[in-house]
Tab-separated table of C-alpha atoms in Angstrom:
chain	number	residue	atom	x	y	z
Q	1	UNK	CA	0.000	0.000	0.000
Q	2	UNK	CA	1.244	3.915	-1.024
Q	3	UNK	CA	1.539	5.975	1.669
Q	4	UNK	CA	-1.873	7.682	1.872
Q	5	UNK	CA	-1.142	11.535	0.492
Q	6	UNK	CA	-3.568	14.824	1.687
Q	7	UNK	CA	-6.096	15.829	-0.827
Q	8	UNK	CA	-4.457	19.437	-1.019
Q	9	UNK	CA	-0.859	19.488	-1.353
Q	10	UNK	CA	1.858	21.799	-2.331
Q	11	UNK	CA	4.893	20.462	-3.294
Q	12	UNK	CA	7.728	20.596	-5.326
Q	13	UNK	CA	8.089	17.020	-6.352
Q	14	UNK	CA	5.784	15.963	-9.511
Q	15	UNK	CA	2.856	14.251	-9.217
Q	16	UNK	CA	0.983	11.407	-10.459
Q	17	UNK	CA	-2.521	12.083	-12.343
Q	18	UNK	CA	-3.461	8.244	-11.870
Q	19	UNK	CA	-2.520	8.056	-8.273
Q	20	UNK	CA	-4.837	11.229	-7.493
Q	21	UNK	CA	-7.373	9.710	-9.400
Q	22	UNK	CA	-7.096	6.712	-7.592
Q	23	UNK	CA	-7.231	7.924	-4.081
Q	24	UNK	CA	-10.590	10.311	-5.026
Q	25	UNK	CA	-12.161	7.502	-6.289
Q	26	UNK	CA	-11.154	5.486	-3.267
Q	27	UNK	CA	-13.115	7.651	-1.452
Q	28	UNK	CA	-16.443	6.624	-2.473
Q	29	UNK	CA	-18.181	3.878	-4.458
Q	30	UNK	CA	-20.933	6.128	-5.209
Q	31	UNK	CA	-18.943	8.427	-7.376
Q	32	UNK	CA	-20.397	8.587	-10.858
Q	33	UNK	CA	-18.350	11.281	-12.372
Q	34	UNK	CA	-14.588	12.558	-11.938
Q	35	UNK	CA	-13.559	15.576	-13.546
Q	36	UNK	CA	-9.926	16.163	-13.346
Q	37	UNK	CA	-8.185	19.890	-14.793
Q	38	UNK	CA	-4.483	19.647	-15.313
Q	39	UNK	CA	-2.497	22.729	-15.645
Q	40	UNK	CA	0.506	22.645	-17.579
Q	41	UNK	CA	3.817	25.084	-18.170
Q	42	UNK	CA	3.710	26.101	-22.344
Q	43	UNK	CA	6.391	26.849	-23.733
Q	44	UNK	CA	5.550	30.584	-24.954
Q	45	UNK	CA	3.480	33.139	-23.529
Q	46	UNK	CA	3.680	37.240	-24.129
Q	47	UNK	CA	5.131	36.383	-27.330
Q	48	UNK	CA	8.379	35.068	-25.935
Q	49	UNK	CA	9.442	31.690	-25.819
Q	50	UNK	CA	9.287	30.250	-21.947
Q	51	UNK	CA	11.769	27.433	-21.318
Q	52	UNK	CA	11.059	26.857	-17.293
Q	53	UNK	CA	8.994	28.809	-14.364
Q	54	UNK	CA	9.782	28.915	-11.390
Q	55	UNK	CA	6.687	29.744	-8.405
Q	56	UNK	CA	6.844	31.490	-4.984
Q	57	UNK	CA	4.612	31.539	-2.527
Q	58	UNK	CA	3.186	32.488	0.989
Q	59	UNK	CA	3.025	28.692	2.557
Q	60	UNK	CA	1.457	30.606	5.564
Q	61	UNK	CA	-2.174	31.498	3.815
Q	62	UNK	CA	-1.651	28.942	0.336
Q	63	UNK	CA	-2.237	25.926	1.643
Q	64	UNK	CA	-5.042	26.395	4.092
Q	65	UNK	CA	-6.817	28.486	0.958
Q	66	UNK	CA	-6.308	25.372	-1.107
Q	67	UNK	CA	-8.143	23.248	1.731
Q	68	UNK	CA	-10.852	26.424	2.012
Q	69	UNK	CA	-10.784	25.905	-1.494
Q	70	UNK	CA	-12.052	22.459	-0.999
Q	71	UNK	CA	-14.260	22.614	1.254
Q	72	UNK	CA	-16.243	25.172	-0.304
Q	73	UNK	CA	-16.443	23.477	-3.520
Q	74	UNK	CA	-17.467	20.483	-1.748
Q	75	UNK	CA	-20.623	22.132	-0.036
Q	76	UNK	CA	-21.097	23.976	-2.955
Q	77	UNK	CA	-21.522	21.453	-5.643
Q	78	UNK	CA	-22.337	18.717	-3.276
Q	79	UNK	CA	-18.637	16.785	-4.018
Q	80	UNK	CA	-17.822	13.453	-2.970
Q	81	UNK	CA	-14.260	14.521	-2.830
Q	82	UNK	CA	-11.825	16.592	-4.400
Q	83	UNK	CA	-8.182	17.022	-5.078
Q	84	UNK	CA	-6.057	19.860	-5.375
Q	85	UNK	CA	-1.867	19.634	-5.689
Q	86	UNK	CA	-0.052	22.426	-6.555
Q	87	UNK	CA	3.637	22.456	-7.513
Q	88	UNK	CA	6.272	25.346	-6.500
Q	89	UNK	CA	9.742	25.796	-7.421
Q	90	UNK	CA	11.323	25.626	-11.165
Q	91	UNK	CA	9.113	23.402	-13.607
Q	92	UNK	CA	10.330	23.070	-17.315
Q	93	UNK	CA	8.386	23.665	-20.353
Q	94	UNK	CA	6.083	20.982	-21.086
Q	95	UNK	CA	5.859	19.790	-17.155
Q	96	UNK	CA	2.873	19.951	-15.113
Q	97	UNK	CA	1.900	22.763	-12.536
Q	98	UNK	CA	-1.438	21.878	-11.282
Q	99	UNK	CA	-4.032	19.255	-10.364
Q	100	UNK	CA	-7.674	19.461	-9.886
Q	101	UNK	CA	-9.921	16.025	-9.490
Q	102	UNK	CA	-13.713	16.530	-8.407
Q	103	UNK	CA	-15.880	13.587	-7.606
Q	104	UNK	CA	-19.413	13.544	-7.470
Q	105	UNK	CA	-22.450	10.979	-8.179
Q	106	UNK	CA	-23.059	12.815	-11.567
Q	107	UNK	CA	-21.244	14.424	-14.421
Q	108	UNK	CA	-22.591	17.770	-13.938
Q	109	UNK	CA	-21.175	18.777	-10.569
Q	110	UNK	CA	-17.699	17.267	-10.841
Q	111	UNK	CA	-17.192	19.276	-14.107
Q	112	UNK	CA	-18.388	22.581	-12.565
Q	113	UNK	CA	-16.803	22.502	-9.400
Q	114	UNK	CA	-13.493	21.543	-11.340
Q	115	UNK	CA	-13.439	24.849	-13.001
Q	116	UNK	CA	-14.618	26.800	-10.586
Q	117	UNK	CA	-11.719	25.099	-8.290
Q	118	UNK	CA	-8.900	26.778	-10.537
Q	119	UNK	CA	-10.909	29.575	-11.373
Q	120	UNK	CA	-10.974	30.399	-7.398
Q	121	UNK	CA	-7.574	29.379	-7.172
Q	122	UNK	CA	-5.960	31.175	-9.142
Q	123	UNK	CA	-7.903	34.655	-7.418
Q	124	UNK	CA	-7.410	33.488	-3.832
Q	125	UNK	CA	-4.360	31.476	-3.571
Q	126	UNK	CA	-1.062	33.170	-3.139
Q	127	UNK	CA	1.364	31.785	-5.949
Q	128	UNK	CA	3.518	33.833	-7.939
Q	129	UNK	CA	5.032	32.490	-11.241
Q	130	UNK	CA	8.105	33.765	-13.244
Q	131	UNK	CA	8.865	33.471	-16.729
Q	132	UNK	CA	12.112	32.161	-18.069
Q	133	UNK	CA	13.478	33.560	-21.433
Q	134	UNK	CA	15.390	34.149	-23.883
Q	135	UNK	CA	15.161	38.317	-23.090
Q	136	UNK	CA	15.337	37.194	-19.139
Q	137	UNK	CA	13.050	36.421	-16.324
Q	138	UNK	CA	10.246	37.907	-15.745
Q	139	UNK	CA	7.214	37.804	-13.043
Q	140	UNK	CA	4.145	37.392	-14.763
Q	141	UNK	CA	2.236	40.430	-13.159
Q	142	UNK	CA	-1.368	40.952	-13.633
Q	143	UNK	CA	-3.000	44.426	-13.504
Q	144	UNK	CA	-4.191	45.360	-9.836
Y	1	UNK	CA	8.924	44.656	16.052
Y	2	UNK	CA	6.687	44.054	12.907
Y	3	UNK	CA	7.892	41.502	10.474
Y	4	UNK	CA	7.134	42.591	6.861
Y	5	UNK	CA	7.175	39.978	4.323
Y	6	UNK	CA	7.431	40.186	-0.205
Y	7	UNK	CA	7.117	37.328	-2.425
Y	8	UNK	CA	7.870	37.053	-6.038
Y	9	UNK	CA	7.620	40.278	-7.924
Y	10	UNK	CA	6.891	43.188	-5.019
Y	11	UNK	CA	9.988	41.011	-3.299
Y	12	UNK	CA	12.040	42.030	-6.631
Y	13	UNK	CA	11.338	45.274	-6.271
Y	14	UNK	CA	11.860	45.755	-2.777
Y	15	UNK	CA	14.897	43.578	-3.525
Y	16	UNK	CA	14.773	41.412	0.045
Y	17	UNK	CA	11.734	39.559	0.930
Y	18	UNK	CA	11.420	40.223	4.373
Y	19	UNK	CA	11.942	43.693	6.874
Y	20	UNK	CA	11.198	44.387	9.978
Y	21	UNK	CA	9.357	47.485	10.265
Y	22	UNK	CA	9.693	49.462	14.308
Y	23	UNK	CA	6.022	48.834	16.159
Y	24	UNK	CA	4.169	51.874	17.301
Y	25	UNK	CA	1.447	52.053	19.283
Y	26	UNK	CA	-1.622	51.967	17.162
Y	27	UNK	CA	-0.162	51.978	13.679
Y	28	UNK	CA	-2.676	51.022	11.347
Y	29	UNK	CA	-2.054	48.316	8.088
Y	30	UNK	CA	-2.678	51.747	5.691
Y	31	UNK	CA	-0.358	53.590	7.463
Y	32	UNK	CA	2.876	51.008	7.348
Y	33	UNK	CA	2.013	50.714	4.049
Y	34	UNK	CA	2.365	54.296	3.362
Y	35	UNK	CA	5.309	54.554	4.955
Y	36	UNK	CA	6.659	51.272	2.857
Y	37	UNK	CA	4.989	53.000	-0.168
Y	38	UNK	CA	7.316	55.786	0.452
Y	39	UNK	CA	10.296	54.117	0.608
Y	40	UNK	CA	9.440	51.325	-2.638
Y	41	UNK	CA	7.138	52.982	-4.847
Y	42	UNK	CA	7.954	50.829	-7.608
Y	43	UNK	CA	7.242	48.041	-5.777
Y	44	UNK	CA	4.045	48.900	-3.932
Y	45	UNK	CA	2.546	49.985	-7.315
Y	46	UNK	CA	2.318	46.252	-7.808
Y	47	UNK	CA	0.884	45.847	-4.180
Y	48	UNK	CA	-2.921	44.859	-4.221
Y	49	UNK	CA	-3.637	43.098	-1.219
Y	50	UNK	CA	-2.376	42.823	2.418
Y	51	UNK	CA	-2.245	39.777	4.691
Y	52	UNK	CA	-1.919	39.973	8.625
Y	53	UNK	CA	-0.748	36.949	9.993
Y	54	UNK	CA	-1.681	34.567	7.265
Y	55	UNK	CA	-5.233	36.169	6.696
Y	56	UNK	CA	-5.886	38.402	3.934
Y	57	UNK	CA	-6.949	41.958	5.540
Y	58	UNK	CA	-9.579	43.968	3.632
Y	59	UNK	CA	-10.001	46.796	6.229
Y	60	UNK	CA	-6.579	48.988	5.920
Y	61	UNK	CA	-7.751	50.920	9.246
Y	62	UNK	CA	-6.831	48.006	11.458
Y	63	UNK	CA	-4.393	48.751	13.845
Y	64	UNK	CA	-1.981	45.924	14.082
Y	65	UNK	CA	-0.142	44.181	16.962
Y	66	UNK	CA	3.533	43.945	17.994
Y	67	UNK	CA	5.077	41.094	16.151
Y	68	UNK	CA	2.741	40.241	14.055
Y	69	UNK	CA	3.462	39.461	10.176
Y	70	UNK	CA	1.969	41.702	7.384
Y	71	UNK	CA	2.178	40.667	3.793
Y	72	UNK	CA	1.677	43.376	0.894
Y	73	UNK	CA	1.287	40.763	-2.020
Y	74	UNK	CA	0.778	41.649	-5.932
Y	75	UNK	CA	-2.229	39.614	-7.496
Y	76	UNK	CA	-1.544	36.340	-7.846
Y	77	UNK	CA	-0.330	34.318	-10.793
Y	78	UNK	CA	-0.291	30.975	-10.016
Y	79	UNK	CA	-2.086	27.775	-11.138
């Protein structure tokens, strides 16, 4: 047996979509639907070529929003479960960022609540990225 | 003693990610971030939100306590 990993995690190592997957739908027999979103680093953005990004964050309030997160889309959209893992340090091009998995009894639910989960998160959670190129790096900075 | 933490781009800016700002009776979250604002304009014209000890503080006319941590944070960018 794997050791049993939290639902919300942030962490620097990669992660597996099939073992998340797994351990939602451990959770409950009566799940009919899983919707899973899986954010990934690209390779360009701006118009400049992006060859790794690297995250910071403030561990103090981003992991217990991630499990508010949760627990709101849980009571929300009536969830069976849900998973959220979010990776920090340097990811390459191509490499994955983020992972959302939603259970519920029906389709319908465990799709909305997935996109509202990364909607929400990235509003509410604090993680910063920065962009690696060719012209430098650069701290992708959205408009107050 | 307040501890003032920056992440990510305001932490460029400031160019350290953490000071410690002198406590005085009363001081309100507006007013260390004026006088921050003063000293890093560049940096607090990223600043769009404040955290006080891990929670995110909507109401700039709280007066904070000695020691605690404040967080002036640009919006976020992750996921």
């Amino acid at each position: 047996m794997g050791e049993l990993k939290n639902a919300v995690r942030i962490q620097l190592d990669d992660f597996s979509q099939d073992e998340e997957i797994r351990a939602l739908q451990a959770t409950s027999k009566r799940m009919g639907g899983i919707a899973t979103f899986l954010g990934c680093a690209r390779d360009f953005s701006e118009g400049r070529e992006v060859s790794e990004i690297s995250f910071d964050a403030y561990d103090r309030m981003a992991l217990p929003e991630m499990q508010k997160l949760r627990t709101e889309a849980i009571e929300r959209f009536g969830l069976l479960d849900a998973r959220i893992i979010h990776r920090l340090g340097v990811v390459r091009a191509g490499d994955s960022i983020v992972f959302i998995a939603t259970g519920a009894e029906h389709r319908a639910p465990a799709l909305e609540a997935c996109r509202w989960i990364i909607d929400e998160l990235k509003e509410r959670v604090p993680i910063w990225k920065k962009e690696t190129t060719p012209q430098g790096d650069a701290w992708v900075t959205p408009h107050p | 003693m307040i501890t003032v933490l920056f992440f990510g781009p305001v932490a460029e800016r400031v160019g350290t990610n953490r000071l410690d700002v002198a406590y005085r009776d009363g001081m309100s979250l507006q007013e260390l971030r004026a006088q921050l604002q003063t000293q890093y304009p560049d940096a607090f014209e990223l600043v769009s939100l404040a955290a006080v000890d891990g929670t995110h503080f909507r109401d700039m006319s709280v007066p904070l306590a000695d020691s605690c941590e404040v967080v002036f944070m640009s919006k976020f960018s992750g996921g």
